[in-house]
mmCIF file of C-alpha atoms in Angstrom:
data_model
loop_
_atom_site.group_PDB
_atom_site.id
_atom_site.type_symbol
_atom_site.label_atom_id
_atom_site.label_comp_id
_atom_site.label_asym_id
_atom_site.label_seq_id
_atom_site.Cartn_x
_atom_site.Cartn_y
_atom_site.Cartn_z
ATOM 1 C CA MET L 1 -18.510 47.205 14.329
ATOM 2 C CA GLU L 2 -18.927 46.276 10.717
ATOM 3 C CA SER L 3 -19.557 42.700 9.896
ATOM 4 C CA TYR L 4 -16.953 40.906 7.804
ATOM 5 C CA VAL L 5 -19.546 38.589 6.421
ATOM 6 C CA LYS L 6 -21.591 39.699 3.457
ATOM 7 C CA VAL L 7 -24.880 37.885 3.107
ATOM 8 C CA VAL L 8 -25.545 37.141 -0.551
ATOM 9 C CA LYS L 9 -28.659 35.034 -0.574
ATOM 10 C CA VAL L 10 -31.073 33.615 1.908
ATOM 11 C CA GLU L 11 -32.788 30.408 0.918
ATOM 12 C CA LYS L 12 -35.735 29.043 2.757
ATOM 13 C CA VAL L 13 -35.381 25.302 3.129
ATOM 14 C CA GLY L 14 -38.477 23.298 2.419
ATOM 15 C CA PRO L 15 -39.330 19.626 2.267
ATOM 16 C CA LEU L 16 -38.522 19.273 -1.403
ATOM 17 C CA ASP L 17 -34.975 20.522 -1.016
ATOM 18 C CA THR L 18 -33.913 17.172 0.350
ATOM 19 C CA LEU L 19 -35.023 15.600 -2.872
ATOM 20 C CA ARG L 20 -33.161 18.221 -4.856
ATOM 21 C CA GLY L 21 -29.966 17.284 -3.092
ATOM 22 C CA LEU L 22 -30.647 13.644 -3.746
ATOM 23 C CA TRP L 23 -31.377 14.217 -7.409
ATOM 24 C CA VAL L 24 -28.334 12.390 -8.728
ATOM 25 C CA THR L 25 -29.050 9.367 -6.583
ATOM 26 C CA LEU L 26 -32.746 9.398 -7.382
ATOM 27 C CA SER L 27 -32.245 9.757 -11.107
ATOM 28 C CA ASN L 28 -29.950 6.726 -11.123
ATOM 29 C CA PHE L 29 -32.451 4.831 -8.999
ATOM 30 C CA PHE L 30 -35.362 5.517 -11.357
ATOM 31 C CA ARG L 31 -33.188 4.804 -14.374
ATOM 32 C CA THR L 32 -32.329 1.312 -13.174
ATOM 33 C CA ILE L 33 -35.801 0.457 -12.006
ATOM 34 C CA PHE L 34 -37.987 1.884 -14.724
ATOM 35 C CA LEU L 35 -35.768 2.121 -17.739
ATOM 36 C CA ARG L 36 -33.980 -1.140 -16.899
ATOM 37 C CA ASN L 37 -30.691 0.394 -17.939
ATOM 38 C CA ARG L 38 -28.262 -1.394 -15.672
ATOM 39 C CA VAL L 39 -24.537 -0.998 -15.604
ATOM 40 C CA THR L 40 -23.801 -4.366 -14.062
ATOM 41 C CA ILE L 41 -21.573 -6.603 -16.145
ATOM 42 C CA GLN L 42 -22.940 -10.105 -15.567
ATOM 43 C CA TYR L 43 -19.608 -11.727 -14.995
ATOM 44 C CA PRO L 44 -19.420 -15.320 -16.109
ATOM 45 C CA GLU L 45 -21.595 -14.698 -19.135
ATOM 46 C CA GLU L 46 -20.376 -11.215 -20.029
ATOM 47 C CA GLU L 47 -16.920 -9.794 -19.681
ATOM 48 C CA ARG L 48 -15.650 -6.281 -19.806
ATOM 49 C CA ASP L 49 -13.998 -5.256 -23.035
ATOM 50 C CA TYR L 50 -10.489 -4.317 -21.983
ATOM 51 C CA SER L 51 -8.167 -2.140 -24.041
ATOM 52 C CA GLU L 52 -5.560 -3.290 -26.528
ATOM 53 C CA ARG L 53 -2.846 -2.580 -24.015
ATOM 54 C CA PHE L 54 -4.282 -4.725 -21.238
ATOM 55 C CA ARG L 55 -1.629 -6.752 -19.433
ATOM 56 C CA GLY L 56 -2.843 -10.241 -18.690
ATOM 57 C CA VAL L 57 -1.236 -13.663 -18.784
ATOM 58 C CA HIS L 58 1.942 -13.979 -20.807
ATOM 59 C CA ILE L 59 2.129 -15.790 -24.131
ATOM 60 C CA LEU L 60 5.350 -17.126 -25.593
ATOM 61 C CA THR L 61 5.218 -16.581 -29.334
ATOM 62 C CA LYS L 62 6.293 -19.086 -31.897
ATOM 63 C CA HIS L 63 7.841 -19.030 -35.353
ATOM 64 C CA GLU L 64 5.849 -20.442 -38.242
ATOM 65 C CA ASP L 65 7.312 -23.900 -37.698
ATOM 66 C CA GLY L 66 6.167 -24.015 -34.079
ATOM 67 C CA THR L 67 9.464 -23.482 -32.259
ATOM 68 C CA PRO L 68 9.504 -20.723 -29.659
ATOM 69 C CA LYS L 69 10.955 -17.414 -30.729
ATOM 70 C CA CYS L 70 12.653 -17.066 -27.363
ATOM 71 C CA THR L 71 16.447 -17.310 -27.463
ATOM 72 C CA ALA L 72 16.921 -17.488 -23.679
ATOM 73 C CA CYS L 73 18.783 -14.208 -23.475
ATOM 74 C CA PHE L 74 17.529 -13.703 -19.893
ATOM 75 C CA LEU L 75 16.630 -10.055 -20.458
ATOM 76 C CA CYS L 76 13.085 -10.585 -19.193
ATOM 77 C CA ALA L 77 14.239 -12.526 -16.148
ATOM 78 C CA THR L 78 16.772 -9.835 -15.310
ATOM 79 C CA ILE L 79 14.384 -6.931 -15.524
ATOM 80 C CA CYS L 80 11.463 -8.626 -13.791
ATOM 81 C CA PRO L 81 10.908 -6.665 -10.553
ATOM 82 C CA ALA L 82 9.293 -9.611 -8.841
ATOM 83 C CA ASP L 83 11.942 -12.114 -9.957
ATOM 84 C CA CYS L 84 9.255 -14.516 -11.065
ATOM 85 C CA ILE L 85 10.688 -15.728 -14.406
ATOM 86 C CA HIS L 86 12.990 -18.744 -14.227
ATOM 87 C CA ILE L 87 14.751 -19.756 -17.419
ATOM 88 C CA GLU L 88 17.199 -22.490 -18.218
ATOM 89 C CA ALA L 89 18.928 -22.318 -21.577
ATOM 90 C CA GLY L 90 19.773 -25.185 -23.852
ATOM 91 C CA GLU L 91 21.577 -25.427 -27.146
ATOM 92 C CA HIS L 92 19.825 -24.918 -30.438
ATOM 93 C CA PRO L 93 21.077 -27.000 -33.366
ATOM 94 C CA ASN L 94 21.172 -24.047 -35.726
ATOM 95 C CA ASN L 95 24.361 -22.051 -35.081
ATOM 96 C CA ARG L 96 22.787 -18.742 -36.043
ATOM 97 C CA VAL L 97 20.240 -19.128 -33.258
ATOM 98 C CA GLU L 98 22.457 -20.822 -30.626
ATOM 99 C CA LYS L 99 20.192 -20.875 -27.580
ATOM 100 C CA ILE L 100 16.665 -21.954 -26.807
ATOM 101 C CA PRO L 101 15.002 -22.245 -23.402
ATOM 102 C CA THR L 102 14.591 -25.713 -21.969
ATOM 103 C CA ARG L 103 12.673 -24.376 -19.008
ATOM 104 C CA PHE L 104 10.688 -21.152 -18.837
ATOM 105 C CA ASP L 105 8.557 -20.854 -15.716
ATOM 106 C CA ILE L 106 6.609 -17.831 -14.623
ATOM 107 C CA ASP L 107 5.213 -17.849 -11.100
ATOM 108 C CA MET L 108 1.866 -16.133 -11.550
ATOM 109 C CA LEU L 109 1.412 -15.539 -7.841
ATOM 110 C CA ARG L 110 4.593 -13.449 -7.718
ATOM 111 C CA CYS L 111 4.024 -11.700 -11.033
ATOM 112 C CA VAL L 112 2.801 -8.130 -10.796
ATOM 113 C CA PHE L 113 1.807 -7.959 -14.482
ATOM 114 C CA CYS L 114 3.905 -4.880 -15.086
ATOM 115 C CA GLY L 115 4.843 -5.719 -18.674
ATOM 116 C CA TYR L 116 8.551 -5.020 -18.244
ATOM 117 C CA CYS L 117 9.409 -8.452 -19.639
ATOM 118 C CA VAL L 118 7.508 -7.617 -22.800
ATOM 119 C CA ASP L 119 9.273 -4.264 -23.047
ATOM 120 C CA ALA L 120 12.665 -5.858 -22.559
ATOM 121 C CA CYS L 121 12.347 -8.695 -25.025
ATOM 122 C CA PRO L 122 14.280 -7.967 -28.230
ATOM 123 C CA GLU L 123 12.551 -10.652 -30.235
ATOM 124 C CA GLU L 124 8.926 -10.111 -29.251
ATOM 125 C CA ALA L 125 9.036 -13.629 -27.925
ATOM 126 C CA ILE L 126 6.876 -12.831 -24.924
ATOM 127 C CA ILE L 127 3.683 -10.815 -25.122
ATOM 128 C CA MET L 128 0.691 -10.502 -22.888
ATOM 129 C CA SER L 129 -2.876 -11.521 -23.550
ATOM 130 C CA LYS L 130 -6.128 -10.243 -22.162
ATOM 131 C CA GLU L 131 -6.705 -13.242 -19.944
ATOM 132 C CA TYR L 132 -7.031 -12.437 -16.248
ATOM 133 C CA ASP L 133 -9.082 -15.120 -14.522
ATOM 134 C CA LEU L 134 -6.483 -17.425 -13.088
ATOM 135 C CA ALA L 135 -7.633 -18.414 -9.605
ATOM 136 C CA THR L 136 -6.080 -21.649 -8.328
ATOM 137 C CA ASP L 137 -6.357 -23.971 -5.354
ATOM 138 C CA THR L 138 -2.678 -24.300 -4.564
ATOM 139 C CA ARG L 139 0.465 -22.286 -5.038
ATOM 140 C CA GLU L 140 2.081 -24.944 -7.228
ATOM 141 C CA GLU L 141 -0.681 -24.849 -9.812
ATOM 142 C CA SER L 142 -0.022 -21.245 -10.589
ATOM 143 C CA ILE L 143 3.553 -21.726 -11.755
ATOM 144 C CA PHE L 144 3.047 -21.656 -15.506
ATOM 145 C CA THR L 145 5.552 -23.751 -17.397
ATOM 146 C CA MET L 146 6.768 -23.257 -20.920
ATOM 147 C CA GLU L 147 4.213 -25.568 -22.492
ATOM 148 C CA MET L 148 1.357 -23.748 -20.837
ATOM 149 C CA LEU L 149 2.664 -20.351 -21.905
ATOM 150 C CA LEU L 150 3.428 -21.356 -25.466
ATOM 151 C CA ASN L 151 0.078 -22.718 -26.371
ATOM 152 C CA ARG L 152 -2.100 -20.347 -24.464
ATOM 153 C CA ALA L 153 -3.305 -18.191 -27.317
ATOM 154 C CA ASP L 154 -4.301 -21.122 -29.496
ATOM 155 C CA LYS L 155 -6.085 -22.970 -26.748
ATOM 156 C CA LEU L 156 -8.175 -20.234 -25.290
ATOM 157 C CA GLY L 157 -8.801 -17.882 -28.138
ATOM 158 C CA PHE L 158 -8.081 -14.797 -26.093
ATOM 159 C CA ASP L 159 -7.153 -11.633 -27.857
ATOM 160 C CA ASN L 160 -3.622 -10.409 -27.599
ATOM 161 C CA GLY L 161 -3.088 -7.595 -25.209
ATOM 162 C CA TYR L 162 0.174 -5.856 -24.595
ATOM 163 C CA ARG L 163 2.551 -5.971 -27.575
ATOM 164 C CA PRO L 164 4.392 -2.668 -27.577
ATOM 165 C CA HIS L 165 6.799 -3.358 -30.389
ATOM 166 C CA PHE L 166 4.415 -4.630 -32.953
ATOM 167 C CA GLY L 167 1.252 -2.953 -31.755
ATOM 168 C CA PRO L 168 -2.125 -4.526 -31.179
ATOM 169 C CA LEU L 169 -2.815 -5.804 -34.648
ATOM 170 C CA GLY L 170 0.741 -6.256 -35.793
ATOM 171 C CA GLY L 171 0.902 -3.064 -37.770
ATOM 172 C CA GLY L 172 1.756 -0.443 -35.204
ATOM 173 C CA GLY L 173 4.271 0.031 -32.490
ATOM 174 C CA THR L 174 7.939 0.851 -32.753
ATOM 175 C CA ARG L 175 9.125 -2.324 -34.403
ATOM 176 C CA GLY L 176 6.202 -2.366 -36.787
ATOM 177 C CA LYS L 177 6.977 1.154 -37.918
ATOM 178 C CA MET L 178 10.619 0.245 -38.417
ATOM 179 C CA GLU L 179 9.650 -2.654 -40.608
ATOM 180 C CA GLU L 180 7.367 -0.500 -42.665
ATOM 181 C CA ALA L 181 10.203 1.904 -43.210
ATOM 182 C CA GLY L 182 12.412 -0.944 -44.357
ATOM 183 C CA ILE L 183 14.764 -0.903 -41.390
ATOM 184 C CA THR L 184 15.389 -4.508 -40.513
ATOM 185 C CA GLY L 185 17.506 -3.733 -37.469
ATOM 186 C CA THR L 186 17.956 -6.655 -35.133
ATOM 187 C CA THR L 187 14.931 -8.713 -36.077
ATOM 188 C CA ARG L 188 16.413 -12.083 -36.724
ATOM 189 C CA LYS L 189 15.238 -13.936 -39.765
ATOM 190 C CA LYS L 190 15.510 -17.717 -39.755
ATOM 191 C CA MET N 1 -22.069 -31.554 15.668
ATOM 192 C CA GLY N 2 -24.315 -33.985 17.401
ATOM 193 C CA LEU N 3 -26.583 -35.100 14.625
ATOM 194 C CA GLU N 4 -23.938 -35.553 11.987
ATOM 195 C CA SER N 5 -21.838 -37.797 14.197
ATOM 196 C CA LYS N 6 -24.702 -40.261 14.265
ATOM 197 C CA LEU N 7 -24.819 -40.263 10.497
ATOM 198 C CA GLY N 8 -22.434 -42.612 8.776
ATOM 199 C CA GLY N 9 -23.776 -45.787 10.241
ATOM 200 C CA PRO N 10 -25.162 -48.414 7.888
ATOM 201 C CA GLY N 11 -28.130 -47.308 5.868
ATOM 202 C CA THR N 12 -27.643 -43.569 6.413
ATOM 203 C CA GLY N 13 -25.398 -42.848 3.425
ATOM 204 C CA TRP N 14 -28.220 -41.466 1.339
ATOM 205 C CA LEU N 15 -29.270 -39.154 4.136
ATOM 206 C CA THR N 16 -25.790 -37.704 4.435
ATOM 207 C CA THR N 17 -25.585 -37.160 0.706
ATOM 208 C CA LYS N 18 -28.867 -35.343 0.577
ATOM 209 C CA LEU N 19 -27.902 -33.304 3.598
ATOM 210 C CA ASP N 20 -24.594 -32.446 1.932
ATOM 211 C CA VAL N 21 -26.346 -31.115 -1.135
ATOM 212 C CA VAL N 22 -28.656 -28.889 0.827
ATOM 213 C CA VAL N 23 -26.101 -27.645 3.322
ATOM 214 C CA ASN N 24 -23.482 -26.920 0.674
ATOM 215 C CA TRP N 25 -26.014 -25.118 -1.486
ATOM 216 C CA ALA N 26 -26.966 -22.925 1.432
ATOM 217 C CA ARG N 27 -23.373 -22.243 2.414
ATOM 218 C CA LYS N 28 -22.074 -21.412 -1.030
ATOM 219 C CA ASN N 29 -24.908 -19.081 -1.900
ATOM 220 C CA SER N 30 -24.669 -17.059 1.272
ATOM 221 C CA LEU N 31 -21.001 -16.375 1.824
ATOM 222 C CA TRP N 32 -20.544 -13.362 4.048
ATOM 223 C CA PRO N 33 -17.183 -11.872 3.164
ATOM 224 C CA TYR N 34 -14.867 -10.055 5.533
ATOM 225 C CA PRO N 35 -12.766 -7.831 3.295
ATOM 226 C CA PHE N 36 -9.436 -7.771 5.096
ATOM 227 C CA GLY N 37 -8.159 -5.010 2.852
ATOM 228 C CA THR N 38 -4.772 -3.673 3.811
ATOM 229 C CA ALA N 39 -3.507 -2.228 0.511
ATOM 230 C CA CYS N 40 -4.375 -1.593 -3.141
ATOM 231 C CA CYS N 41 -6.298 -4.837 -3.554
ATOM 232 C CA GLY N 42 -8.821 -3.375 -1.102
ATOM 233 C CA ILE N 43 -9.832 -0.870 -3.744
ATOM 234 C CA GLU N 44 -10.554 -3.675 -6.167
ATOM 235 C CA VAL N 45 -12.711 -5.334 -3.496
ATOM 236 C CA MET N 46 -14.645 -2.090 -3.180
ATOM 237 C CA SER N 47 -15.069 -2.058 -6.922
ATOM 238 C CA MET N 48 -16.235 -5.641 -6.894
ATOM 239 C CA VAL N 49 -18.981 -5.003 -4.358
ATOM 240 C CA SER N 50 -20.285 -1.993 -6.247
ATOM 241 C CA ASN N 51 -22.600 -2.103 -9.124
ATOM 242 C CA HIS N 52 -20.371 -2.695 -12.158
ATOM 243 C CA TYR N 53 -19.282 -6.147 -10.992
ATOM 244 C CA ASP N 54 -21.858 -6.892 -8.400
ATOM 245 C CA LEU N 55 -20.873 -9.402 -5.768
ATOM 246 C CA ALA N 56 -24.406 -9.445 -4.418
ATOM 247 C CA ARG N 57 -25.477 -11.459 -7.458
ATOM 248 C CA PHE N 58 -23.712 -14.451 -5.924
ATOM 249 C CA GLY N 59 -25.288 -14.084 -2.528
ATOM 250 C CA ALA N 60 -22.292 -12.435 -0.895
ATOM 251 C CA GLU N 61 -23.990 -9.109 -0.428
ATOM 252 C CA VAL N 62 -23.502 -8.811 3.296
ATOM 253 C CA VAL N 63 -19.951 -7.695 4.022
ATOM 254 C CA ARG N 64 -19.326 -7.870 7.720
ATOM 255 C CA PHE N 65 -16.322 -6.265 9.299
ATOM 256 C CA SER N 66 -16.462 -8.423 12.336
ATOM 257 C CA PRO N 67 -14.965 -11.899 12.297
ATOM 258 C CA ARG N 68 -17.712 -13.202 14.540
ATOM 259 C CA GLN N 69 -20.268 -12.489 11.850
ATOM 260 C CA ALA N 70 -18.394 -13.378 8.669
ATOM 261 C CA ASP N 71 -17.466 -16.642 7.071
ATOM 262 C CA LEU N 72 -15.218 -15.756 4.145
ATOM 263 C CA LEU N 73 -11.953 -14.009 4.955
ATOM 264 C CA LEU N 74 -10.921 -12.135 1.830
ATOM 265 C CA VAL N 75 -7.320 -11.111 2.459
ATOM 266 C CA ALA N 76 -6.605 -8.282 0.047
ATOM 267 C CA GLY N 77 -3.284 -6.555 0.358
ATOM 268 C CA THR N 78 0.227 -6.892 1.690
ATOM 269 C CA ILE N 79 0.507 -8.626 5.041
ATOM 270 C CA THR N 80 3.599 -7.514 6.891
ATOM 271 C CA ASP N 81 5.209 -9.325 9.798
ATOM 272 C CA LYS N 82 3.624 -6.825 12.151
ATOM 273 C CA MET N 83 0.153 -7.563 10.803
ATOM 274 C CA GLY N 84 0.605 -11.320 10.969
ATOM 275 C CA PRO N 85 -0.558 -11.861 14.558
ATOM 276 C CA VAL N 86 -3.542 -9.597 13.922
ATOM 277 C CA LEU N 87 -4.559 -11.670 10.932
ATOM 278 C CA LYS N 88 -4.160 -14.881 12.894
ATOM 279 C CA THR N 89 -6.301 -13.502 15.714
ATOM 280 C CA ILE N 90 -9.015 -12.481 13.283
ATOM 281 C CA TYR N 91 -8.955 -15.889 11.629
ATOM 282 C CA ASP N 92 -9.179 -17.662 14.975
ATOM 283 C CA GLN N 93 -12.145 -15.575 16.028
ATOM 284 C CA MET N 94 -14.179 -16.633 13.015
ATOM 285 C CA ALA N 95 -16.601 -19.456 13.605
ATOM 286 C CA GLU N 96 -16.632 -22.577 11.472
ATOM 287 C CA PRO N 97 -17.391 -22.994 8.595
ATOM 288 C CA LYS N 98 -14.888 -20.527 7.286
ATOM 289 C CA TRP N 99 -12.940 -20.107 4.086
ATOM 290 C CA VAL N 100 -10.020 -17.907 3.074
ATOM 291 C CA ILE N 101 -9.355 -16.339 -0.309
ATOM 292 C CA SER N 102 -5.919 -14.853 -0.747
ATOM 293 C CA MET N 103 -6.279 -12.048 -3.251
ATOM 294 C CA GLY N 104 -3.413 -10.624 -5.201
ATOM 295 C CA ALA N 105 0.305 -11.282 -5.341
ATOM 296 C CA CYS N 106 1.199 -9.816 -1.955
ATOM 297 C CA ALA N 107 -1.198 -11.888 0.105
ATOM 298 C CA SER N 108 -0.512 -15.103 -1.789
ATOM 299 C CA THR N 109 3.286 -15.116 -1.893
ATOM 300 C CA GLY N 110 4.568 -11.762 -0.762
ATOM 301 C CA GLY N 111 4.505 -10.587 -4.376
ATOM 302 C CA PHE N 112 7.496 -8.573 -5.413
ATOM 303 C CA TYR N 113 8.306 -7.573 -1.844
ATOM 304 C CA ARG N 114 10.984 -10.139 -1.138
ATOM 305 C CA ALA N 115 11.859 -8.217 1.993
ATOM 306 C CA TYR N 116 12.493 -8.742 5.645
ATOM 307 C CA HIS N 117 9.241 -7.155 6.739
ATOM 308 C CA VAL N 118 6.728 -8.775 4.388
ATOM 309 C CA MET N 119 5.214 -12.151 5.111
ATOM 310 C CA GLN N 120 5.862 -14.315 2.102
ATOM 311 C CA GLY N 121 2.348 -15.579 1.787
ATOM 312 C CA ILE N 122 -0.429 -15.786 4.346
ATOM 313 C CA ASP N 123 -0.358 -19.552 4.174
ATOM 314 C CA GLU N 124 2.524 -19.315 6.628
ATOM 315 C CA ILE N 125 -0.068 -18.715 9.309
ATOM 316 C CA ILE N 126 -3.536 -19.583 8.049
ATOM 317 C CA PRO N 127 -4.848 -22.213 5.621
ATOM 318 C CA VAL N 128 -5.893 -20.753 2.287
ATOM 319 C CA ASP N 129 -8.556 -22.171 -0.013
ATOM 320 C CA ILE N 130 -8.202 -20.088 -3.183
ATOM 321 C CA TYR N 131 -5.332 -17.977 -4.492
ATOM 322 C CA VAL N 132 -6.144 -15.231 -6.972
ATOM 323 C CA PRO N 133 -3.124 -13.906 -8.885
ATOM 324 C CA GLY N 134 -2.875 -10.360 -10.146
ATOM 325 C CA CYS N 135 -1.635 -7.012 -9.014
ATOM 326 C CA PRO N 136 -4.318 -6.127 -8.337
ATOM 327 C CA PRO N 137 -6.533 -8.821 -9.831
ATOM 328 C CA THR N 138 -9.338 -7.315 -11.860
ATOM 329 C CA PRO N 139 -12.664 -7.528 -10.020
ATOM 330 C CA GLU N 140 -13.732 -10.165 -12.502
ATOM 331 C CA ALA N 141 -10.727 -12.254 -11.567
ATOM 332 C CA VAL N 142 -11.775 -12.124 -7.910
ATOM 333 C CA LEU N 143 -15.326 -13.032 -8.887
ATOM 334 C CA ASN N 144 -13.835 -15.992 -10.722
ATOM 335 C CA GLY N 145 -12.061 -16.906 -7.501
ATOM 336 C CA ILE N 146 -15.308 -16.735 -5.562
ATOM 337 C CA LEU N 147 -17.057 -18.876 -8.152
ATOM 338 C CA MET N 148 -14.242 -21.394 -7.866
ATOM 339 C CA LEU N 149 -14.665 -21.349 -4.079
ATOM 340 C CA GLN N 150 -18.362 -22.054 -4.551
ATOM 341 C CA LYS N 151 -17.483 -25.090 -6.662
ATOM 342 C CA LYS N 152 -15.080 -26.199 -3.953
ATOM 343 C CA ILE N 153 -17.769 -25.858 -1.296
ATOM 344 C CA GLU N 154 -20.047 -28.083 -3.341
ATOM 345 C CA GLN N 155 -17.545 -30.909 -2.929
ATOM 346 C CA GLU N 156 -17.452 -30.716 0.846
ATOM 347 C CA SER N 157 -19.256 -33.020 3.225
ATOM 348 C CA VAL N 158 -20.947 -32.329 6.546
ATOM 349 C CA LYS N 159 -18.940 -35.122 8.115
ATOM 350 C CA ASP N 160 -15.585 -33.464 7.407
ATOM 351 C CA ARG N 161 -15.677 -30.696 9.925
ATOM 352 C CA LYS N 162 -17.839 -28.439 11.973
#
């Protein structure tokens, strides 16, 4: 009966063939030992350079005079899938602006850092930074209040991360392109 | 333990302090983690123990998957109501001294699963030392949590427990 198997090549296996199979492992091994080319990021001293779209801790942005841009419209709290944003609205003295948050808490231990709140905000009042190291001792310490969120960027000097409307450096994104084209749209001017 | 119960009498304060320094140094630099990885956070634990963000640099090289041999329970992932008794059994089988790090949103508070089947935080059943937020936390965030646990261990005293 004819065989259904066609033999293409016969290799004799010798002692060096084990090393051939291990070549990837061995080349990395010699590279780290002799060339001292290590890939380890030494964490507290060095940090990985994350992208411009990295979603870290939220920042509440401010106008030039220091008041928060947020108008307490509750869009971010409504769309949050983890229901971790708690806002209470108060009255703003200027009638054109009408509302301002008196309480804006984000529970960082519930937050999944999805960025939907940033996508939903019509005023770019909430953006995300590149800060990620937030370990705490208790659950209460990780509820970030409005003061902590407002001043975060100034205090820590972290780069801004996720800002889809205005882009990473303020010149890109959908809203940025609209402004360049002269379309003022719904951006409120004070 | 026998010897430490005799410490604390008059004139032995300095001995306890020196003993604290040495014992805490030894404990914090040789944490043996038990990665209790049930979900996506487990992948970040795997990434943390590999070479880009090496956990072995902090002495926690030896990951042991047996509670009898580990001292740091690193709960990474969603803990459902069905898994709760298992987690409690594992925690009880660990010998003192032991610490717990709750990694990620699901283990710390149930995350965005506000549902009937998810335990809303493992601190319903076991005491937690450090909570690391994120979904999943970047490996550097977990390393930050472990460094914070090391600072917490430095503040302990041999007379407190064990």
